[in-house]
């Protein structure tokens, strides 16, 4: 955009933000619109070479988080913690343990693992000493951990929920972040075929169900079947991965565009592309596998045969795990990452439609690149969980072939889950604190008495607060209960205290009026509150 | 050390490690000794300019984590999670919420906050764009957050448990880390004096008690009393902080050394130093405060008067909170950080003695520097929690005086707690997984049947595992139960299954023998297991 249109945009967007603020719109909506405004201002700065606002000169500091990062406030954190607890609950039900790795790794550990996307790796400044980079995902550090501790960890079911870093082009308006969470579950070890694989898919299913993010489908395919198809169609061996990555775009692009990429960009014979086009149309279940197995050409290909044998076993196991009806065998599923060697899968949800920009344009998923993968940095679009089997990654770190450990895993797109649940939740209604009882006084302040009662409650394990003021107004104390959704109040007054009594008030029953509440003997306060809290939680 | 002595050290240390490995010593002990070995090798490398081992050429990668960082395995993580859960439980009981800030900040946000230690800040490589640094602590990002969101957060009780980064000289053998956790609780807001302060100290007390780390004492002092003492003794105004930082070393150095620093290094008149020396000897409780208040010279000093008035109120509140007997008013407590403005405190534990190096020398706390503070990167030495009031830090970020928000907080030294609890725990006895039931077969494998039963258990919310093998040996399955401390097993056999029965075995009662267990109808399996699990947890 040129300077004039940008200035117009900034004016319009500024008005929009002001209106939203006047209407007291939800904070995350306002923030999203402010982000767009800032993006326009930034663009203007780039065009004109000067700052679009004078705030910089007024402040001693530019008060912001780095590009592509953000703070999460207490209500957002409450949602996030609930997500993490739900997911770890499922992982632990299946016997998983967690490990922790440093946020940065030696640069050479990450080198050569992410193809073209390596340019997105954040390096630490060379301040003398080792060259380090922030982790780009959790899979490579896990593989490094296994290779380092291989003798002890010939098999492990591990999960890790942690932040990863990608120095991607900033597009905050599109919700793309440079710092974001990944949530990985992986099973390492040599086992009988498809057993671990089927449990990983079951875990993916259990997580997404427990997260309550709406309907979803799990697409499944097998890298070896894909490779077999490419081989029988006549794709040259060194084109297998590029052609696979073209197929991976079929969920975003029509076949014509994908074919064009295969032929024009990647030099594939159009007749070969057409043959592939026939195969990748297929989706289904056991009957599709049957059909492929009856395909003489395909079943005589070694790769395809191995893949189809795996799929047959997998279908049986998924049926035992009661999730066969949740999966769809789709030959167009290719998954971006090079390191997959067997089963691959991806869960897509109906809820994950792209958000809309201020100018009404829909945000589309970032253009797929050679080594694209589950793009967890993009909010609200694409797959919600994905993974597969990668049997050779650990071997890349091991000094001998013996050091290799086959793995299969899944990454739950927690940032997408977060954005879906954030859209659903009314942020102002989220209870971030866990306070159960607010201790307040009617008049006279009675600060020390309020403190004494709080200490009693804490000693009894009751979550309690009081106002840090000597003489707080009653209405101010009620407002806190209201704002923080505190269910009960202990209300004290001089007269009651002298009689050895306090009042317990259920703050959710507004009709009682401010003077309401039940007189309780001071000595019975704890048991009365415990009784009420128990009733509340059951 | 010269080359010859280093080579000797490496040989000795290598032997030690081998012996420990042969004796199957605890993993963390072996690791600590290996770290020492690696440190010597590194030193040799520095001396000779060549690699001390040939491992580099054999491996495709140097398989290690960056200097000053490490992985945490599943058992260490189980201990760590327990610590975090205990602490957050206390924080939440007091109404705290959590926020999240990025792992890196704009470089200018951190600049000028850490004095000399600023050289320890990790910078990100300048890959074009903003200049960023890894966070050095959680306090400055919190102050930045408050200044950015001041209108919404005039008051907040927030905690944050997250990793921070300090590019300190590597001394893995001393347990000093470049990546380590901090755990901060802070109350921001303008309140009546000492109310929030006393609750923060109560929270510190509750955390350390709940963590079960042994006896501890909370030392308390007030920056304004210290400043008042310095002023009445005649310390020039621009020497207040340097002299304070000299006093801060009194817990490590004898008075003579501290005095020498004051006079020789910092040019203080020896007679003034002697006067200070009289004051900083004092420790006690209310009676000490009384004594100071009766000191005419001191009570006529404005700073000292303010501090003593605060202390009087604080003593009352700590008594109400039932922790007065846990604190010790010590005039020698100064705390390193410049930004404290009021009450300061530090908890010290008897358990936190320094660990011993391989050569028998005791590790001493790092030499205190100008802006030293709770050094959480050092394992097992010094204070276990510390904090204070800092009323002006947020103002450093705010554009106007109105934007300032006074704060008081505490940092729990979770890394030290971790090292204390790690020393106490027998690592091999820590149960990292939470599996309740292991589903196994006597003979014939019965893989699909084991999977079917597991799915039933998962659906019922029972944490269950099975072996990923078609025909696992019974003994191998028992070994897993043993290793992972799984309390119950469901054992299946062809005959039992055909009669609609399975066996439930309590794995903790070894005397039953491998054939043991109780026959249960397949239809009653879930209720039987739930009954047993409930009995286990109660």
PDB file of N, CA and C in Angstrom, chain A residues 468-511:
ATOM      1  N   UNK A 468      -6.376  -5.219  51.487  1.00  0.00           N
ATOM      2  CA  UNK A 468      -5.187  -4.673  52.164  1.00  0.00           C
ATOM      3  C   UNK A 468      -5.383  -3.229  52.606  1.00  0.00           C
ATOM      4  N   UNK A 469      -6.534  -2.915  53.171  1.00  0.00           N
ATOM      5  CA  UNK A 469      -6.807  -1.535  53.578  1.00  0.00           C
ATOM      6  C   UNK A 469      -7.233  -1.553  55.039  1.00  0.00           C
ATOM      7  N   UNK A 470      -6.901  -0.487  55.752  1.00  0.00           N
ATOM      8  CA  UNK A 470      -7.299  -0.397  57.153  1.00  0.00           C
ATOM      9  C   UNK A 470      -8.814  -0.208  57.277  1.00  0.00           C
ATOM     10  N   UNK A 471      -9.380   0.634  56.436  1.00  0.00           N
ATOM     11  CA  UNK A 471     -10.816   0.911  56.524  1.00  0.00           C
ATOM     12  C   UNK A 471     -11.472   0.841  55.147  1.00  0.00           C
ATOM     13  N   UNK A 472     -11.599  -0.360  54.602  1.00  0.00           N
ATOM     14  CA  UNK A 472     -12.198  -0.466  53.268  1.00  0.00           C
ATOM     15  C   UNK A 472     -13.709  -0.259  53.304  1.00  0.00           C
ATOM     16  N   UNK A 473     -14.233   0.257  52.207  1.00  0.00           N
ATOM     17  CA  UNK A 473     -15.696   0.412  52.115  1.00  0.00           C
ATOM     18  C   UNK A 473     -16.325  -0.952  51.861  1.00  0.00           C
ATOM     19  N   UNK A 474     -17.508  -1.160  52.432  1.00  0.00           N
ATOM     20  CA  UNK A 474     -18.193  -2.441  52.255  1.00  0.00           C
ATOM     21  C   UNK A 474     -18.429  -2.711  50.766  1.00  0.00           C
ATOM     22  N   UNK A 475     -18.870  -1.640  50.058  1.00  0.00           N
ATOM     23  CA  UNK A 475     -19.199  -1.832  48.646  1.00  0.00           C
ATOM     24  C   UNK A 475     -17.967  -2.253  47.851  1.00  0.00           C
ATOM     25  N   UNK A 476     -16.818  -1.690  48.180  1.00  0.00           N
ATOM     26  CA  UNK A 476     -15.580  -2.050  47.477  1.00  0.00           C
ATOM     27  C   UNK A 476     -15.261  -3.524  47.689  1.00  0.00           C
ATOM     28  N   UNK A 477     -15.515  -4.011  48.891  1.00  0.00           N
ATOM     29  CA  UNK A 477     -15.233  -5.416  49.188  1.00  0.00           C
ATOM     30  C   UNK A 477     -16.199  -6.333  48.436  1.00  0.00           C
ATOM     31  N   UNK A 478     -17.470  -5.895  48.368  1.00  0.00           N
ATOM     32  CA  UNK A 478     -18.435  -6.678  47.577  1.00  0.00           C
ATOM     33  C   UNK A 478     -18.031  -6.721  46.105  1.00  0.00           C
ATOM     34  N   UNK A 479     -17.527  -5.593  45.615  1.00  0.00           N
ATOM     35  CA  UNK A 479     -17.134  -5.537  44.201  1.00  0.00           C
ATOM     36  C   UNK A 479     -16.031  -6.538  43.895  1.00  0.00           C
ATOM     37  N   UNK A 480     -15.088  -6.695  44.819  1.00  0.00           N
ATOM     38  CA  UNK A 480     -14.012  -7.662  44.599  1.00  0.00           C
ATOM     39  C   UNK A 480     -14.592  -9.078  44.492  1.00  0.00           C
ATOM     40  N   UNK A 481     -15.518  -9.401  45.401  1.00  0.00           N
ATOM     41  CA  UNK A 481     -16.158 -10.729  45.363  1.00  0.00           C
ATOM     42  C   UNK A 481     -16.810 -10.950  44.009  1.00  0.00           C
ATOM     43  N   UNK A 482     -17.451  -9.905  43.546  1.00  0.00           N
ATOM     44  CA  UNK A 482     -18.147  -9.976  42.282  1.00  0.00           C
ATOM     45  C   UNK A 482     -17.169 -10.167  41.132  1.00  0.00           C
ATOM     46  N   UNK A 483     -16.170  -9.303  41.086  1.00  0.00           N
ATOM     47  CA  UNK A 483     -15.190  -9.323  39.992  1.00  0.00           C
ATOM     48  C   UNK A 483     -14.445 -10.657  39.965  1.00  0.00           C
ATOM     49  N   UNK A 484     -14.063 -11.127  41.146  1.00  0.00           N
ATOM     50  CA  UNK A 484     -13.246 -12.343  41.208  1.00  0.00           C
ATOM     51  C   UNK A 484     -14.084 -13.609  41.392  1.00  0.00           C
ATOM     52  N   UNK A 485     -15.399 -13.465  41.324  1.00  0.00           N
ATOM     53  CA  UNK A 485     -16.307 -14.622  41.454  1.00  0.00           C
ATOM     54  C   UNK A 485     -15.988 -15.458  42.686  1.00  0.00           C
ATOM     55  N   UNK A 486     -15.881 -14.784  43.813  1.00  0.00           N
ATOM     56  CA  UNK A 486     -15.593 -15.489  45.060  1.00  0.00           C
ATOM     57  C   UNK A 486     -16.919 -15.976  45.647  1.00  0.00           C
ATOM     58  N   UNK A 487     -17.046 -17.274  45.897  1.00  0.00           N
ATOM     59  CA  UNK A 487     -18.374 -17.794  46.256  1.00  0.00           C
ATOM     60  C   UNK A 487     -18.868 -17.398  47.651  1.00  0.00           C
ATOM     61  N   UNK A 488     -17.964 -17.315  48.635  1.00  0.00           N
ATOM     62  CA  UNK A 488     -18.431 -17.048  49.997  1.00  0.00           C
ATOM     63  C   UNK A 488     -17.708 -15.861  50.633  1.00  0.00           C
ATOM     64  N   UNK A 489     -18.414 -15.186  51.532  1.00  0.00           N
ATOM     65  CA  UNK A 489     -17.797 -14.113  52.304  1.00  0.00           C
ATOM     66  C   UNK A 489     -17.978 -14.397  53.786  1.00  0.00           C
ATOM     67  N   UNK A 490     -16.918 -14.078  54.551  1.00  0.00           N
ATOM     68  CA  UNK A 490     -17.064 -14.010  55.997  1.00  0.00           C
ATOM     69  C   UNK A 490     -17.142 -12.522  56.322  1.00  0.00           C
ATOM     70  N   UNK A 491     -18.260 -12.097  56.927  1.00  0.00           N
ATOM     71  CA  UNK A 491     -18.451 -10.678  57.209  1.00  0.00           C
ATOM     72  C   UNK A 491     -18.400 -10.463  58.722  1.00  0.00           C
ATOM     73  N   UNK A 492     -17.520  -9.543  59.122  1.00  0.00           N
ATOM     74  CA  UNK A 492     -17.402  -9.323  60.562  1.00  0.00           C
ATOM     75  C   UNK A 492     -17.827  -7.903  60.935  1.00  0.00           C
ATOM     76  N   UNK A 493     -18.360  -7.785  62.134  1.00  0.00           N
ATOM     77  CA  UNK A 493     -18.733  -6.492  62.693  1.00  0.00           C
ATOM     78  C   UNK A 493     -18.368  -6.503  64.170  1.00  0.00           C
ATOM     79  N   UNK A 494     -18.223  -5.310  64.749  1.00  0.00           N
ATOM     80  CA  UNK A 494     -17.790  -5.226  66.149  1.00  0.00           C
ATOM     81  C   UNK A 494     -18.735  -5.966  67.087  1.00  0.00           C
ATOM     82  N   UNK A 495     -20.039  -5.725  66.917  1.00  0.00           N
ATOM     83  CA  UNK A 495     -21.025  -6.316  67.827  1.00  0.00           C
ATOM     84  C   UNK A 495     -21.006  -7.837  67.749  1.00  0.00           C
ATOM     85  N   UNK A 496     -21.043  -8.361  66.499  1.00  0.00           N
ATOM     86  CA  UNK A 496     -21.029  -9.811  66.328  1.00  0.00           C
ATOM     87  C   UNK A 496     -19.779 -10.409  66.968  1.00  0.00           C
ATOM     88  N   UNK A 497     -18.631  -9.777  66.680  1.00  0.00           N
ATOM     89  CA  UNK A 497     -17.366 -10.312  67.213  1.00  0.00           C
ATOM     90  C   UNK A 497     -17.401 -10.379  68.739  1.00  0.00           C
ATOM     91  N   UNK A 498     -17.986  -9.335  69.357  1.00  0.00           N
ATOM     92  CA  UNK A 498     -18.014  -9.323  70.823  1.00  0.00           C
ATOM     93  C   UNK A 498     -18.914 -10.446  71.350  1.00  0.00           C
ATOM     94  N   UNK A 499     -19.848 -10.875  70.525  1.00  0.00           N
ATOM     95  CA  UNK A 499     -20.696 -12.006  70.909  1.00  0.00           C
ATOM     96  C   UNK A 499     -20.094 -13.342  70.457  1.00  0.00           C
ATOM     97  N   UNK A 500     -18.889 -13.283  69.859  1.00  0.00           N
ATOM     98  CA  UNK A 500     -18.261 -14.519  69.369  1.00  0.00           C
ATOM     99  C   UNK A 500     -18.940 -15.056  68.123  1.00  0.00           C
ATOM    100  N   UNK A 501     -19.394 -14.138  67.273  1.00  0.00           N
ATOM    101  CA  UNK A 501     -20.078 -14.584  66.052  1.00  0.00           C
ATOM    102  C   UNK A 501     -19.520 -13.882  64.809  1.00  0.00           C
ATOM    103  N   UNK A 502     -19.685 -14.518  63.687  1.00  0.00           N
ATOM    104  CA  UNK A 502     -19.381 -13.907  62.389  1.00  0.00           C
ATOM    105  C   UNK A 502     -20.537 -14.269  61.451  1.00  0.00           C
ATOM    106  N   UNK A 503     -20.561 -13.599  60.282  1.00  0.00           N
ATOM    107  CA  UNK A 503     -21.589 -13.937  59.299  1.00  0.00           C
ATOM    108  C   UNK A 503     -20.955 -14.635  58.119  1.00  0.00           C
ATOM    109  N   UNK A 504     -21.609 -15.675  57.638  1.00  0.00           N
ATOM    110  CA  UNK A 504     -21.178 -16.321  56.400  1.00  0.00           C
ATOM    111  C   UNK A 504     -22.219 -16.028  55.341  1.00  0.00           C
ATOM    112  N   UNK A 505     -21.767 -15.507  54.213  1.00  0.00           N
ATOM    113  CA  UNK A 505     -22.720 -15.115  53.169  1.00  0.00           C
ATOM    114  C   UNK A 505     -22.373 -15.826  51.865  1.00  0.00           C
ATOM    115  N   UNK A 506     -23.383 -16.401  51.241  1.00  0.00           N
ATOM    116  CA  UNK A 506     -23.234 -16.998  49.920  1.00  0.00           C
ATOM    117  C   UNK A 506     -23.325 -15.868  48.897  1.00  0.00           C
ATOM    118  N   UNK A 507     -22.204 -15.546  48.280  1.00  0.00           N
ATOM    119  CA  UNK A 507     -22.160 -14.366  47.401  1.00  0.00           C
ATOM    120  C   UNK A 507     -22.856 -14.603  46.071  1.00  0.00           C
ATOM    121  N   UNK A 508     -23.211 -15.839  45.780  1.00  0.00           N
ATOM    122  CA  UNK A 508     -23.879 -16.101  44.502  1.00  0.00           C
ATOM    123  C   UNK A 508     -25.367 -15.830  44.583  1.00  0.00           C
ATOM    124  N   UNK A 509     -25.916 -15.732  45.818  1.00  0.00           N
ATOM    125  CA  UNK A 509     -27.346 -15.449  45.956  1.00  0.00           C
ATOM    126  C   UNK A 509     -27.532 -13.955  46.193  1.00  0.00           C
ATOM    127  N   UNK A 510     -27.661 -13.250  45.098  1.00  0.00           N
ATOM    128  CA  UNK A 510     -27.722 -11.794  45.154  1.00  0.00           C
ATOM    129  C   UNK A 510     -28.944 -11.307  45.939  1.00  0.00           C
ATOM    130  N   UNK A 511     -30.001 -12.111  45.935  1.00  0.00           N
ATOM    131  CA  UNK A 511     -31.273 -11.618  46.474  1.00  0.00           C
ATOM    132  C   UNK A 511     -31.204 -11.337  47.981  1.00  0.00           C
TER     133      UNK A 511
END
